[in-house]
PDB file of C-alpha atoms in Angstrom:
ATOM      1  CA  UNK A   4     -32.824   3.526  37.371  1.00  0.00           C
ATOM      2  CA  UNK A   5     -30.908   1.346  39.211  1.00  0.00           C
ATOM      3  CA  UNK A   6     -27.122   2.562  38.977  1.00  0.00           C
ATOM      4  CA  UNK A   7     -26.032  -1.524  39.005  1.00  0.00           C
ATOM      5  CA  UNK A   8     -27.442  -2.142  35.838  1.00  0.00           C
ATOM      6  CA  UNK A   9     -25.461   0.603  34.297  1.00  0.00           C
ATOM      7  CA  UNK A  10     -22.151  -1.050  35.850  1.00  0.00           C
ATOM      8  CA  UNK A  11     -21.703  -4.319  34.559  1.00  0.00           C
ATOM      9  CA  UNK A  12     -21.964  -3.277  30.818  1.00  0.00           C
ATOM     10  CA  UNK A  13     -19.306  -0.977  31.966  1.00  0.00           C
ATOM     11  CA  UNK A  14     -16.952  -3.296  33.938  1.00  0.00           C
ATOM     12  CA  UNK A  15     -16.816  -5.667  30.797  1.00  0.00           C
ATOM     13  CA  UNK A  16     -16.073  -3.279  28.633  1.00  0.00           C
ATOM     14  CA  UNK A  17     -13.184  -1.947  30.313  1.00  0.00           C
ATOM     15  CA  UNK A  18     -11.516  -5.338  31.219  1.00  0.00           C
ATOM     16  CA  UNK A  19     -12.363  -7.097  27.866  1.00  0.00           C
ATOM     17  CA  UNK A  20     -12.715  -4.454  25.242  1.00  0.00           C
ATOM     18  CA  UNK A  21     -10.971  -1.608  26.142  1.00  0.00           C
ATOM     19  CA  UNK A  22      -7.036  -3.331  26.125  1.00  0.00           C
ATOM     20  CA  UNK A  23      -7.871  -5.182  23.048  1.00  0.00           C
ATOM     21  CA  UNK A  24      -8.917  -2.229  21.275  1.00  0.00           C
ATOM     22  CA  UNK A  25      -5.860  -0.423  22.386  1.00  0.00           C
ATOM     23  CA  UNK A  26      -3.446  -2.925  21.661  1.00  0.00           C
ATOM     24  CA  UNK A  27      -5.187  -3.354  17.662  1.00  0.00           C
ATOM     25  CA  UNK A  28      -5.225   0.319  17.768  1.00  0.00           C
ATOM     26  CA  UNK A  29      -0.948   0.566  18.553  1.00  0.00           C
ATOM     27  CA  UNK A  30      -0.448  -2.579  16.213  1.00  0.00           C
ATOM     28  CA  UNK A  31      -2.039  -0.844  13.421  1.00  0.00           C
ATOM     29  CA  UNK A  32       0.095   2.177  13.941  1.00  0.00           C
ATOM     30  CA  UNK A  33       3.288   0.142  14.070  1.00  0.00           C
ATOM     31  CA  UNK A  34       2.782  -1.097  11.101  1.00  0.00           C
ATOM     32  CA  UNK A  35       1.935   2.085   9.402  1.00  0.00           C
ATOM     33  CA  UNK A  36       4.830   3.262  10.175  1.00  0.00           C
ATOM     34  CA  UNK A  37       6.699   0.919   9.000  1.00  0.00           C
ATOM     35  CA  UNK A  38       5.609   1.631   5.348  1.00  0.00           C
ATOM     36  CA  UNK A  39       7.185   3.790   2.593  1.00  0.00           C
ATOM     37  CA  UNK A  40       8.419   7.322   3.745  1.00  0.00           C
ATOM     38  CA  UNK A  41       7.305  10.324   1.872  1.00  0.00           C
ATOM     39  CA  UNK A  42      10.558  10.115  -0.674  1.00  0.00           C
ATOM     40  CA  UNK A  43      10.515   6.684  -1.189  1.00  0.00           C
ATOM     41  CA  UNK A  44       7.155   6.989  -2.253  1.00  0.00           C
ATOM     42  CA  UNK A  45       8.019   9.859  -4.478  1.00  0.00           C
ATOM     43  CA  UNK A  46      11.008   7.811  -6.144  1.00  0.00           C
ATOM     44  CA  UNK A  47       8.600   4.807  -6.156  1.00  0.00           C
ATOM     45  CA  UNK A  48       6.265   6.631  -8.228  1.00  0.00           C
ATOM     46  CA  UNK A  49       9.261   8.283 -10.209  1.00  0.00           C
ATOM     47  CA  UNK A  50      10.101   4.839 -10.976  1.00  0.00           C
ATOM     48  CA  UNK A  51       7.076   3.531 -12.138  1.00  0.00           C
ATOM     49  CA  UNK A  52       6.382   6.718 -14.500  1.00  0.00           C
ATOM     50  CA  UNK A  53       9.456   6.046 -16.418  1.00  0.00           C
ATOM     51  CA  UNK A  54       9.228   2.049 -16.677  1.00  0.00           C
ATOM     52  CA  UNK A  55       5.901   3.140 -18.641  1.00  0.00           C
ATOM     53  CA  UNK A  56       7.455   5.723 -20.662  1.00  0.00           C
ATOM     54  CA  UNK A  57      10.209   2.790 -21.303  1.00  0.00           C
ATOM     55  CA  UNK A  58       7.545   0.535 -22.628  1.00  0.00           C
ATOM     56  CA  UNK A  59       6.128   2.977 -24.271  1.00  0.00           C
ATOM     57  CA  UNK A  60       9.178   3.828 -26.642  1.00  0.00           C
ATOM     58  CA  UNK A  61       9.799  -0.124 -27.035  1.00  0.00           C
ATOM     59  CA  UNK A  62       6.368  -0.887 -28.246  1.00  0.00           C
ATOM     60  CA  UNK A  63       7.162   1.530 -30.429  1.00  0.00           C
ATOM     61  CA  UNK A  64      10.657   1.111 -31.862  1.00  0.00           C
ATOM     62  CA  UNK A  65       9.233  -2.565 -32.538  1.00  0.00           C
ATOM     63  CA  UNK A  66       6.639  -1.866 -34.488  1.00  0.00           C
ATOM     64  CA  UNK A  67       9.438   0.345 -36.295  1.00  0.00           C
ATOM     65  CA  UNK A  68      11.103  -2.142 -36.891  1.00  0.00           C
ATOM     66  CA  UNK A  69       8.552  -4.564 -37.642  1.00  0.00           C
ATOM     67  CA  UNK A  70       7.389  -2.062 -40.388  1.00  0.00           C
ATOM     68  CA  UNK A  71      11.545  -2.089 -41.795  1.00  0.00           C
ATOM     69  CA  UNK A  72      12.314  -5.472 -41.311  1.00  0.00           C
ATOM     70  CA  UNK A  73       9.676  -7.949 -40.639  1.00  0.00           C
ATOM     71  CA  UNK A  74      11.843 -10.643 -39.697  1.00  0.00           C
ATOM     72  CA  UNK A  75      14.633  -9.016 -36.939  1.00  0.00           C
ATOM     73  CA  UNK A  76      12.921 -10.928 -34.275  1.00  0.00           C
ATOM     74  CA  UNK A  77      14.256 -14.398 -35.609  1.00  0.00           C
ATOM     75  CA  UNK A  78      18.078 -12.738 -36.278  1.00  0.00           C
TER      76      UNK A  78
END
């Protein structure tokens, strides 16, 4: 097998492909890191388990008080 067939696959790969796989590969991790850190993400999700608790209890003080007093919504 000649070795020059072999070489020119090669040579394009590591003057084309190579750097712009590396340089995807560090842009990806850049931005990765620039996310949420562990305890943000913890009081993120904090958060959003007591906004749904919160809508929770007012779905169900108004149909409370729809039950009471039908028209409060108009006062």
């Amino acid at each position: 097998m000649d070795p020059d067939i072999l070489m020119a696959p090669i040579i394009i790969f590591m003057v084309i492909v190579a750097p712009i796989w590396l340089i995807l590969h560090y842009k990806s991790k850049r931005q990765i890191s620039q996310g949420l850190s562990e305890d943000e993400y913890q009081q993120l999700t904090e958060l959003s388990e007591a906004a749904d608790k919160m809508s929770a209890r007012i779905q169900t003080l108004e149909a409370i008080l729809d039950a009471e007093s039908p028209d409060w919504r108009e006062k």
